[in-house]
Coordinates of N, CA, C and O in Angstrom, one line a residue:
X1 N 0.8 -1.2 0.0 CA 0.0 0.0 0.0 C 0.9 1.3 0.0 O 0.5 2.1 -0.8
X2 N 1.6 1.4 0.5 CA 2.7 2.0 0.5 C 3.5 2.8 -0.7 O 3.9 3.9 -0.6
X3 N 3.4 2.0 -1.8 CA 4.0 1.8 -3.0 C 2.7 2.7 -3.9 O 3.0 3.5 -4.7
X4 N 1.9 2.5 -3.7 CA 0.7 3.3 -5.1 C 0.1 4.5 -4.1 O -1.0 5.0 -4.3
X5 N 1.1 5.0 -2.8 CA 0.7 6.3 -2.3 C 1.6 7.2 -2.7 O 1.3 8.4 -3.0
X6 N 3.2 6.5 -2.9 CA 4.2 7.4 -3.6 C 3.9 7.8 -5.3 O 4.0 9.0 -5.5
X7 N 3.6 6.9 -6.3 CA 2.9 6.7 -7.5 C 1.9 7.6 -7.3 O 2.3 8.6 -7.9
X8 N 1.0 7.6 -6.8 CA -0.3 9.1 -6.6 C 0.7 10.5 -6.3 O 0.5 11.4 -7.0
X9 N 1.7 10.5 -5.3 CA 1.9 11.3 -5.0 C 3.1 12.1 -6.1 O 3.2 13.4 -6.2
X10 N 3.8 11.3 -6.6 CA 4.7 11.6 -8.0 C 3.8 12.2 -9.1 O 4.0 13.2 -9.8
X11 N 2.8 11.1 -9.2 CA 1.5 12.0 -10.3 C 0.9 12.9 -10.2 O 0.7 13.6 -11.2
X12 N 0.2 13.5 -8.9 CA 0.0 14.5 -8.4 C 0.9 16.0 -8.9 O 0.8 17.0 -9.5
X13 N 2.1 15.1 -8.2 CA 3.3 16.7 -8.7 C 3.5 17.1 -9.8 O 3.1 18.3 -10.1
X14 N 4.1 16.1 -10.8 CA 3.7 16.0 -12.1 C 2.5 16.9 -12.6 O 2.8 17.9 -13.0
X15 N 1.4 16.6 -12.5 CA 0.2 17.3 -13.0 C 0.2 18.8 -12.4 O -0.1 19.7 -13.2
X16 N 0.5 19.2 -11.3 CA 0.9 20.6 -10.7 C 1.8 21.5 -11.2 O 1.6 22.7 -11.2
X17 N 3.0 21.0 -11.8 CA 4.1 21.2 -12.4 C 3.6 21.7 -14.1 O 3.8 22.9 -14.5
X18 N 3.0 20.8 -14.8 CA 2.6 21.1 -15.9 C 1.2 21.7 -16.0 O 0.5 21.5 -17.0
X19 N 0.8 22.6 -14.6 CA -0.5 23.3 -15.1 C 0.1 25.1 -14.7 O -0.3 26.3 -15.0
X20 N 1.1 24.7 -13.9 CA 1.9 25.9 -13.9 C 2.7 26.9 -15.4 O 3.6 26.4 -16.1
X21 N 2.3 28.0 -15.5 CA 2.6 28.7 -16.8 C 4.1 28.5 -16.9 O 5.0 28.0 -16.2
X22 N 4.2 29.1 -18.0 CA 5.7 28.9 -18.8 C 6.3 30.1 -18.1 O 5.6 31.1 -18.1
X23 N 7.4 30.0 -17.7 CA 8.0 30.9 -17.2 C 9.1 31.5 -18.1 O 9.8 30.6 -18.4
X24 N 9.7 32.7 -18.9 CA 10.7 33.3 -19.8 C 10.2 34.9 -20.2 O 9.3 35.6 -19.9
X25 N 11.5 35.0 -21.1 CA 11.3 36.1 -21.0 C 12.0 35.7 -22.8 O 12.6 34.6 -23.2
X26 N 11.6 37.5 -23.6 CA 11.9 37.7 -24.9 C 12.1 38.9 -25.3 O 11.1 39.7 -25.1
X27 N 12.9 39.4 -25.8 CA 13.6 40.4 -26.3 C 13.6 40.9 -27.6 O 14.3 40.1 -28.3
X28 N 13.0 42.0 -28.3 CA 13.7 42.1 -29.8 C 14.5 43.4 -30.0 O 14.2 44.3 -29.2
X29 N 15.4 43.7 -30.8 CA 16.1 45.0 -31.1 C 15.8 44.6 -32.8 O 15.5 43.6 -33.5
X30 N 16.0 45.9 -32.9 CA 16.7 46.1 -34.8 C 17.2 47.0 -35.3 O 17.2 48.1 -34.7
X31 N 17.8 47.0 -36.6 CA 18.5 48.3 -36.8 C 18.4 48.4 -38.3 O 18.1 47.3 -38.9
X32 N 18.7 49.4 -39.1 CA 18.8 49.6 -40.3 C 20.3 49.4 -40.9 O 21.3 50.1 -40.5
X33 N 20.4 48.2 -42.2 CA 21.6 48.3 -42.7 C 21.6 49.0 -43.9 O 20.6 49.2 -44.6
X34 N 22.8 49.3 -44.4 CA 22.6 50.6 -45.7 C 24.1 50.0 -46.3 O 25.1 49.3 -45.9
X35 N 23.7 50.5 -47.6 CA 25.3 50.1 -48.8 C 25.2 51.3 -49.8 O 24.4 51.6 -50.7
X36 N 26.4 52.0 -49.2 CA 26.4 53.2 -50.4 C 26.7 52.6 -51.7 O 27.9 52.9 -52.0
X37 N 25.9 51.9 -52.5 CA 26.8 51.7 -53.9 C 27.7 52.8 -54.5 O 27.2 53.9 -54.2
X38 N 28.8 52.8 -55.1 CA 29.5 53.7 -56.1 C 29.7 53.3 -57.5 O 29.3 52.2 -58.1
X39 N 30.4 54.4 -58.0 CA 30.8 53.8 -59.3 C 31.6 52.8 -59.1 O 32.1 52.6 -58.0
X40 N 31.8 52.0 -60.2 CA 33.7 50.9 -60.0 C 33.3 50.5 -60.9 O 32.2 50.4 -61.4
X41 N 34.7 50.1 -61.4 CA 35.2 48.8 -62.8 C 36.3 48.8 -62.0 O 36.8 49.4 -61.0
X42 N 36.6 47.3 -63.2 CA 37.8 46.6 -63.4 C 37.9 46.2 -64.5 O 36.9 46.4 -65.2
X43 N 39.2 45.5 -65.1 CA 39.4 44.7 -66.2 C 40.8 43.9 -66.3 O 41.8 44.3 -65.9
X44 N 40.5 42.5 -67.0 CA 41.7 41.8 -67.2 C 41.8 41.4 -68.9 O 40.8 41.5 -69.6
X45 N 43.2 41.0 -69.2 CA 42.9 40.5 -70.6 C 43.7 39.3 -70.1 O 44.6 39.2 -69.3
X46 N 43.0 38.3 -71.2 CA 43.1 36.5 -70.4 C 44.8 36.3 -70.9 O 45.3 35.3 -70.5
X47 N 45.5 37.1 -71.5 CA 47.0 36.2 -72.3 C 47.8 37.5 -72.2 O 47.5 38.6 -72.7
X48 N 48.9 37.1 -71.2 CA 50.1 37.6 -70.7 C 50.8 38.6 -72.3 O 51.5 39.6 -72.3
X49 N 50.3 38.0 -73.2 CA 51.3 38.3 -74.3 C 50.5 37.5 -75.8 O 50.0 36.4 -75.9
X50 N 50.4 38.6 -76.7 CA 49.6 38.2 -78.2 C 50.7 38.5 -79.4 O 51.7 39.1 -79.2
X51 N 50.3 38.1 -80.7 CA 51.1 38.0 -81.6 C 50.5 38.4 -82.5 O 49.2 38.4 -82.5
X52 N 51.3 39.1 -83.5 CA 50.5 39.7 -84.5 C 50.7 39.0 -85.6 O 51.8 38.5 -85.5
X53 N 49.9 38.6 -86.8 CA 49.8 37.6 -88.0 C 49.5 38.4 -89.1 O 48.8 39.4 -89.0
X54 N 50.1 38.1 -90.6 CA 50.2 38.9 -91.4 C 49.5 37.5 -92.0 O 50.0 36.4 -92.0
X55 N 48.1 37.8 -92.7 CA 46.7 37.2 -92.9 C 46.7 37.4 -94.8 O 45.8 36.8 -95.4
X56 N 47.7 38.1 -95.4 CA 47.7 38.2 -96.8 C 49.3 37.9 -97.4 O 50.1 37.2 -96.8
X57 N 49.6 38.5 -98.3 CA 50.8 38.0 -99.1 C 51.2 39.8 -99.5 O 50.5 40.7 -99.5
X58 N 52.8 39.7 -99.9 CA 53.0 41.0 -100.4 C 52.8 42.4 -99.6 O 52.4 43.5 -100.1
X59 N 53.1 42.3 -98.4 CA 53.5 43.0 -97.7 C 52.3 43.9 -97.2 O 52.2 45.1 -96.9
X60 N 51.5 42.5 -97.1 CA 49.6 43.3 -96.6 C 49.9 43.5 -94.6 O 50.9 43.0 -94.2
X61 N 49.2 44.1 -93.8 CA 49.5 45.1 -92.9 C 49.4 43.6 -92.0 O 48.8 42.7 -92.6
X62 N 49.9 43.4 -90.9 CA 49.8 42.6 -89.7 C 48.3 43.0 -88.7 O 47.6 44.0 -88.7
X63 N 48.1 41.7 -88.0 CA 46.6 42.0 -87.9 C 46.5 41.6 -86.3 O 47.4 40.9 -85.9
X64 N 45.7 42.0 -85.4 CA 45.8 41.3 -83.9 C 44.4 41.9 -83.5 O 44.0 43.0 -83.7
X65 N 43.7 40.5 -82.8 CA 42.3 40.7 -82.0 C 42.8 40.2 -81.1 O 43.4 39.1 -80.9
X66 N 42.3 41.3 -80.1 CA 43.2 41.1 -78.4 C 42.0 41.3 -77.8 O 41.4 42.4 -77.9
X67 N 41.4 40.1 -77.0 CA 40.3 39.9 -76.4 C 40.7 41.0 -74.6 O 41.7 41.5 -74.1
X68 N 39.5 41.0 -74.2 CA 39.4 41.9 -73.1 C 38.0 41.7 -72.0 O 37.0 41.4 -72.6
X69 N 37.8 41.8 -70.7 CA 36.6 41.3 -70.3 C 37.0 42.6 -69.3 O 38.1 42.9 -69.0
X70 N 36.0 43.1 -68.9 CA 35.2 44.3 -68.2 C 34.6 44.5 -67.3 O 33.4 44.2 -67.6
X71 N 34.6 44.9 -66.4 CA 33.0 45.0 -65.1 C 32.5 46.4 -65.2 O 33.4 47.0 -65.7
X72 N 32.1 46.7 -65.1 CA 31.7 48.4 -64.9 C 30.3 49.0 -64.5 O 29.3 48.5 -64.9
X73 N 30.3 50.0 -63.7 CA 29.0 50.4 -62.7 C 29.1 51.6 -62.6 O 29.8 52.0 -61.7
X74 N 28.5 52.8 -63.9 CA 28.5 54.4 -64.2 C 27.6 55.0 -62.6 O 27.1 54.2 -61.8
X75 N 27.5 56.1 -62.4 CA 26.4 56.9 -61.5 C 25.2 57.1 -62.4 O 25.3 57.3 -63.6
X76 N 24.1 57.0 -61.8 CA 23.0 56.5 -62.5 C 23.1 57.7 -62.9 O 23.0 57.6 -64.1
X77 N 23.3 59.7 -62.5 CA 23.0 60.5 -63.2 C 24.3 61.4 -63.4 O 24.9 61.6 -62.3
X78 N 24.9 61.8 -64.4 CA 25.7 62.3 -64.9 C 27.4 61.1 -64.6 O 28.4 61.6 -64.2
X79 N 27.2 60.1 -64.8 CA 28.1 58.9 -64.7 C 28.6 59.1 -66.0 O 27.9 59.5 -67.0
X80 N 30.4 58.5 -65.9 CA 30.7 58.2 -67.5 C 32.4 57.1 -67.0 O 32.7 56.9 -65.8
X81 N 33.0 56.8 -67.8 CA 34.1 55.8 -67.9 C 34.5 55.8 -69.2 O 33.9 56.4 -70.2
X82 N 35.2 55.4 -69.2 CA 36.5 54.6 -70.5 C 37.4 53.4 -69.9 O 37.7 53.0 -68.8
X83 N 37.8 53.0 -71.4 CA 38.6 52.1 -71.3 C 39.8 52.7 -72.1 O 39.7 52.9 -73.3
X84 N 40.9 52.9 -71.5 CA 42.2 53.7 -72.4 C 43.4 52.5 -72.4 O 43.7 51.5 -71.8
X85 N 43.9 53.0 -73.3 CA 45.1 52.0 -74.0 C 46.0 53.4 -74.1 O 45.8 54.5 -74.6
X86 N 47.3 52.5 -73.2 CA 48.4 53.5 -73.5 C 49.9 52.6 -73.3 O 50.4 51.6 -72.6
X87 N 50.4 53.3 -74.3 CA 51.9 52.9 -74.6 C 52.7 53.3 -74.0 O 52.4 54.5 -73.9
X88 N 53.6 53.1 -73.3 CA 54.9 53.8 -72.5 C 55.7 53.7 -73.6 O 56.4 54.7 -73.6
X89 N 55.9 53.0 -74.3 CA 57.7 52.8 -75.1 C 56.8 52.5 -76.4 O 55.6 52.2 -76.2
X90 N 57.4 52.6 -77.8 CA 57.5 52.2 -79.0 C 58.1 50.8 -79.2 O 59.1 50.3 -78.7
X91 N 57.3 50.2 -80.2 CA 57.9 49.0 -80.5 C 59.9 49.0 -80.1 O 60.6 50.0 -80.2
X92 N 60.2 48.1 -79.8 CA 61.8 47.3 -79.9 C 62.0 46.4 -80.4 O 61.2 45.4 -80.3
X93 N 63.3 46.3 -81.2 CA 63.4 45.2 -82.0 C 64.7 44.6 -80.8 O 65.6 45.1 -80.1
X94 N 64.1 43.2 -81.3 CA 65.4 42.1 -80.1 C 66.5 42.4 -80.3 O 67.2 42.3 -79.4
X95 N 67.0 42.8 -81.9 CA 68.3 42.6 -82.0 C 68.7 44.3 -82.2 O 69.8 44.8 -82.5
X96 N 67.7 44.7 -82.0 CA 67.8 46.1 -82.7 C 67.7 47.2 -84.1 O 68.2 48.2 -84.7
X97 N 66.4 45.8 -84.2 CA 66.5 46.2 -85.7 C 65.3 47.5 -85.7 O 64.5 47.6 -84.8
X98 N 65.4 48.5 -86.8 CA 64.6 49.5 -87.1 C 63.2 48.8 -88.3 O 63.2 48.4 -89.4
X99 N 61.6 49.1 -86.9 CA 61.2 48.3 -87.6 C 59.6 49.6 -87.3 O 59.6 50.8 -87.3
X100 N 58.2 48.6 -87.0 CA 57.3 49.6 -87.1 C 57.0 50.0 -86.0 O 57.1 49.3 -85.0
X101 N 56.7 51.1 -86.0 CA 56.7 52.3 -85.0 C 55.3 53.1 -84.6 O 54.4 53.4 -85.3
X102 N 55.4 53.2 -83.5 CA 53.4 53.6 -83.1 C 53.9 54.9 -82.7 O 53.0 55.3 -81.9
X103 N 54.6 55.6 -82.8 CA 54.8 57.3 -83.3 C 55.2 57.6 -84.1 O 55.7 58.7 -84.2
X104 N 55.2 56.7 -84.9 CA 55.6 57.0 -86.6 C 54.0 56.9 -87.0 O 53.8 57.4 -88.1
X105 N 52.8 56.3 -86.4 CA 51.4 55.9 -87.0 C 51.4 54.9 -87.5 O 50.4 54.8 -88.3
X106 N 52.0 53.8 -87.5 CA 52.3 52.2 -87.9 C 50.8 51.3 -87.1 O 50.1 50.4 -87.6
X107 N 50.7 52.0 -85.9 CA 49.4 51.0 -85.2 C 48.3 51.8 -85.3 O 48.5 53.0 -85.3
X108 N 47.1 51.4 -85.4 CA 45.9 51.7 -85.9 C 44.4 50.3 -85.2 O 44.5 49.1 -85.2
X109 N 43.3 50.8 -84.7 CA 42.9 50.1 -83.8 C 41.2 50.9 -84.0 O 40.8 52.0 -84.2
X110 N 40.6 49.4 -83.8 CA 39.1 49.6 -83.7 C 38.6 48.9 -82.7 O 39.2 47.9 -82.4
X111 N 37.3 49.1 -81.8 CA 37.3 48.4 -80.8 C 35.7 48.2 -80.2 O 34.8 49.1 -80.1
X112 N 35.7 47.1 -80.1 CA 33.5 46.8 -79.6 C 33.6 46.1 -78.2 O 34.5 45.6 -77.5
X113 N 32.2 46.1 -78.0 CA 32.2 45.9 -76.7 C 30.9 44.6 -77.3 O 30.5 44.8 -78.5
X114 N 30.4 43.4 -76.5 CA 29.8 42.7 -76.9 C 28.6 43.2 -75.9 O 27.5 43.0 -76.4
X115 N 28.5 43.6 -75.1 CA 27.2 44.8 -74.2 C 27.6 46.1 -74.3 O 28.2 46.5 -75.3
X116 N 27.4 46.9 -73.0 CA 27.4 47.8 -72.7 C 29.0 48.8 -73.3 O 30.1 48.3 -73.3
X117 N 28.9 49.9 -73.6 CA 30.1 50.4 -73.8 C 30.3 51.2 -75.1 O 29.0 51.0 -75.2
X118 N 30.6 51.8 -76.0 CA 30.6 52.3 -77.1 C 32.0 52.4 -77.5 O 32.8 53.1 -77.0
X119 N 32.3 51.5 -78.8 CA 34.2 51.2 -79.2 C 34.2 52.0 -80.1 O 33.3 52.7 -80.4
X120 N 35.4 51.8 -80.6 CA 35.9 52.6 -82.1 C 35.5 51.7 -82.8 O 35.5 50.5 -82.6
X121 N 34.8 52.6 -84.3 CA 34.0 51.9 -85.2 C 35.1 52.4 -86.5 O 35.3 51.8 -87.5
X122 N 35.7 53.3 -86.2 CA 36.4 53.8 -87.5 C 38.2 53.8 -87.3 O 38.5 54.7 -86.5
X123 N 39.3 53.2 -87.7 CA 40.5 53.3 -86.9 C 40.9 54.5 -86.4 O 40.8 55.7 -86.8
X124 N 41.3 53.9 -85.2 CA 42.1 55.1 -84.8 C 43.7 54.9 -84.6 O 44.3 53.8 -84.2
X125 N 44.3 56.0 -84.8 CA 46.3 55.7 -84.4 C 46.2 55.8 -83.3 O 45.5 56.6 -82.7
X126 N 47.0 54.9 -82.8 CA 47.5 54.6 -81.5 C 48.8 55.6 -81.0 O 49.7 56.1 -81.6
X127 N 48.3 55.7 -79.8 CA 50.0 56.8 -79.3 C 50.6 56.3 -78.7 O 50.1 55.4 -78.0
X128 N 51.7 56.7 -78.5 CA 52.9 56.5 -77.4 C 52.8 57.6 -76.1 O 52.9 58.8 -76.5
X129 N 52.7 57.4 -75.2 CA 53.1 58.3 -73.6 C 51.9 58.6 -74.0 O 51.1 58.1 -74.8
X130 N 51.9 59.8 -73.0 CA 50.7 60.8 -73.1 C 49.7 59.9 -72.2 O 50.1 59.1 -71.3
X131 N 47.7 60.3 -72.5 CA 47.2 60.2 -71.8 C 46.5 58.6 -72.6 O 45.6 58.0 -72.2
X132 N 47.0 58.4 -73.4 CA 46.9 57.1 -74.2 C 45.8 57.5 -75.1 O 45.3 58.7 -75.1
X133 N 45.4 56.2 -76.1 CA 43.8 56.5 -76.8 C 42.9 55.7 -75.9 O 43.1 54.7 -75.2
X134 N 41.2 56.4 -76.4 CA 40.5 55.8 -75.8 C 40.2 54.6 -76.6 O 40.4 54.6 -77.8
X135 N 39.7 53.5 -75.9 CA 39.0 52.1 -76.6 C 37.5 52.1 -76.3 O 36.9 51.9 -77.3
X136 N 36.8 52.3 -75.4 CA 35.5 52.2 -75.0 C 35.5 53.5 -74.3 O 36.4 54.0 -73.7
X137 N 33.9 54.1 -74.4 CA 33.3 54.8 -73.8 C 31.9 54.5 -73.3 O 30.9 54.3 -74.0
X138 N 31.9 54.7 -72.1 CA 30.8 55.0 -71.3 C 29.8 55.9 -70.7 O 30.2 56.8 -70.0
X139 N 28.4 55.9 -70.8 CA 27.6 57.1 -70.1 C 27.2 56.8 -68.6 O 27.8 56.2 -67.7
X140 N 25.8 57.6 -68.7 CA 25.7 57.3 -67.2 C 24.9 56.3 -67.5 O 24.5 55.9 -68.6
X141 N 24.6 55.8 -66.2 CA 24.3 54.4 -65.8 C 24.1 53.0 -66.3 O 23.1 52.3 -66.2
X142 N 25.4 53.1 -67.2 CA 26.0 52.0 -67.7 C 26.7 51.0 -66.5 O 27.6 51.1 -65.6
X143 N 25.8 49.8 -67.0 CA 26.5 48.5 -65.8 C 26.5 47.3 -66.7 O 25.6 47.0 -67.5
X144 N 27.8 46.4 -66.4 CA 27.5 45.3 -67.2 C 27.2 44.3 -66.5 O 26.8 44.5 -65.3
X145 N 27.5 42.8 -67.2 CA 27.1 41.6 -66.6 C 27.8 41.7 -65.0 O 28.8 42.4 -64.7
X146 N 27.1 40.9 -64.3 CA 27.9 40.7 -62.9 C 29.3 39.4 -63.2 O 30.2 39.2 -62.4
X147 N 29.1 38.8 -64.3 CA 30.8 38.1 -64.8 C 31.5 39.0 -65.5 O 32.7 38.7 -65.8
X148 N 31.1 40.0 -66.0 CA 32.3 40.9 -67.2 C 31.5 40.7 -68.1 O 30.6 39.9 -68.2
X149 N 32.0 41.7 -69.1 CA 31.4 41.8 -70.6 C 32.7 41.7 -71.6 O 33.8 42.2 -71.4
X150 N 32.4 41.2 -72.6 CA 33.8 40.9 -73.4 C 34.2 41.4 -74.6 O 33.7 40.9 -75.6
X151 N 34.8 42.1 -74.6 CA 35.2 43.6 -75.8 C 36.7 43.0 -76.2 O 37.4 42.1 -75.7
X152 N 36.9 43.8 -77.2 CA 37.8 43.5 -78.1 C 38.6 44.9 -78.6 O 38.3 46.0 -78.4
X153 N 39.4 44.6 -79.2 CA 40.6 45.8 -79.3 C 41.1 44.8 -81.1 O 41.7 43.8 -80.9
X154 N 40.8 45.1 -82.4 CA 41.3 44.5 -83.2 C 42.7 45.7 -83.9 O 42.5 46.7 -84.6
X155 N 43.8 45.3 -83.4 CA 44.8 45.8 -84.0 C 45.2 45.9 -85.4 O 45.1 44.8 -86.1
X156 N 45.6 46.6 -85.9 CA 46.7 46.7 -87.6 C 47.8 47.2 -87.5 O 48.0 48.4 -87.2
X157 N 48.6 46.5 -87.6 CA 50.1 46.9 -87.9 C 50.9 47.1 -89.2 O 51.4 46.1 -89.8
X158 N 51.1 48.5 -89.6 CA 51.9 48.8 -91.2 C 52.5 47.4 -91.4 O 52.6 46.5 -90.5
X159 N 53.0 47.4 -92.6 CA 54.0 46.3 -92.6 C 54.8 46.6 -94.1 O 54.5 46.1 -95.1
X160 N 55.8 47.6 -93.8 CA 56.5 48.5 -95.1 C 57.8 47.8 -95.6 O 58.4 47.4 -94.7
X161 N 58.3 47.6 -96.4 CA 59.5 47.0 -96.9 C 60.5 47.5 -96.3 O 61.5 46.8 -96.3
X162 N 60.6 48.9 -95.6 CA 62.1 49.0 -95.0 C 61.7 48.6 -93.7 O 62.7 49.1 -93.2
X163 N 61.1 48.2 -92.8 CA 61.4 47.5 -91.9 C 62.3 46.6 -91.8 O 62.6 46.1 -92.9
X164 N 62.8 46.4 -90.7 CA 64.5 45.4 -91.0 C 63.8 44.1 -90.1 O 63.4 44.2 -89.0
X165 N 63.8 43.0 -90.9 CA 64.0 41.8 -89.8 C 64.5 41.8 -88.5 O 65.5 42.4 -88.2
X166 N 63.5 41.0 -87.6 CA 63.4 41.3 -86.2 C 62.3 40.9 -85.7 O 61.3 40.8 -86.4
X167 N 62.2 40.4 -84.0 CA 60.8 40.7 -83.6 C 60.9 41.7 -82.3 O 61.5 41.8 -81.2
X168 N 59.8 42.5 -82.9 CA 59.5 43.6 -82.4 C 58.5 43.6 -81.1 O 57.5 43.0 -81.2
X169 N 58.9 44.5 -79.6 CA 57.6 44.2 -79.0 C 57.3 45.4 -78.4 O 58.0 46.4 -78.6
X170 N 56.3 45.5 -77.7 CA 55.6 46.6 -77.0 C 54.9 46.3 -76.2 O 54.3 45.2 -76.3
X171 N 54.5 47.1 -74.8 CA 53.3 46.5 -73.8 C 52.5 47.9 -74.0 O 52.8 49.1 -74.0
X172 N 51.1 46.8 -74.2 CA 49.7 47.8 -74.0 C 49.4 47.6 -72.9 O 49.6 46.4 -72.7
X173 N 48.8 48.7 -71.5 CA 48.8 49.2 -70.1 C 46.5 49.3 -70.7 O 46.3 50.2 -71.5
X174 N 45.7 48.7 -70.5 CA 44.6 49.2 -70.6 C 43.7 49.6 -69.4 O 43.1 48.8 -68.7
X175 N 43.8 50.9 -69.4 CA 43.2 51.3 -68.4 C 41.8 51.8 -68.0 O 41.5 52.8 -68.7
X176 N 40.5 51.1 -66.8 CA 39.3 51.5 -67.2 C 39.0 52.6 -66.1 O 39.8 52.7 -65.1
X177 N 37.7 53.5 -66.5 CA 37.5 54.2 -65.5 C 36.0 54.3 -65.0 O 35.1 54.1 -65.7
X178 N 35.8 54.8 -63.3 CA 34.1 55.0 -64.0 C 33.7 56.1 -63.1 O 34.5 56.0 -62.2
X179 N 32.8 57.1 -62.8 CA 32.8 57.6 -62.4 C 30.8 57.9 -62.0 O 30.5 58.7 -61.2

């Protein structure tokens, strides 16, 4: 008898226990988050180093499509960018030979954008120093893909009989902007 007075009285508690309210407590805060967007670009070109190909016979001009990929994000109102190409040095020849020259007007260049951007549709000469030439232009709120957009730069190189055997090189620096 003993035994099913403890059992009642265990069940009892139990039932007391669970008619008693939930005891806690709960808290909320919050806050506002904000992201100033800006303008920005970037740009890479996929090959360290391109070659130029003479595509005819008889001393037709040397030819180069130099791929290029892009990001860019103009100000929605009065925004603009470029993409500039600029030369520090003129061609060199390895052995030192006298050959074509981009301040002589030897390079010449047209340039598209596969989205967003506006290239050269008509050649333009290429310079040496200075503030370079432009390749793409931008307005306002110009934005491309969120992977890049993929533009092109198609080069022409004179190719004159007194040029002296040699190979000749140069680095193009392409620089974008946005504002």
């Amino acid at each position: 008898m003993h035994k099913p007075t403890f059992v009642l009285l265990a069940a009892g508690f139990l039932a007391f226990a669970a008619a008693l309210p939930a005891s806690g407590q709960s808290s909320t805060a919050s806050t506002v988050l904000q992201v100033n967007v800006q303008a920005e670009a970037s740009i890479s070109i996929p090959a360290s180093s391109y070659t130029f190909v003479q595509t005819g016979t008889g001393f037709s001009n040397y030819t180069l499509t130099m791929p290029f990929t892009f990001r860019i994000r103009t100000s929605r109102v009065g925004g603009s960018g470029s993409v500039v190409a600029t030369f520090a040095n003129d061609f060199v020849g390895a052995a030192g030979g006298s050959g074509p020259s981009i301040a002589s007007g030897h390079l010449t260049y047209t340039s598209a954008s596969s989205g967003v951007g506006v290239g050269q549709s008509s050649a333009v000469t290429a310079v040496v120093g200075g503030a370079g030439t432009n390749v793409l232009a931008f307005g306002a709120n110009n934005r491309s893909t969120g992977s890049g957009t993929n533009a092109q730069i198609n080069w022409v190189l004179a190719n004159l009989p007194d040029f002296e055997t040699d190979t000749y090189t140069t680095t193009v620096v392409l620089t974008i902007s946005a504002s």
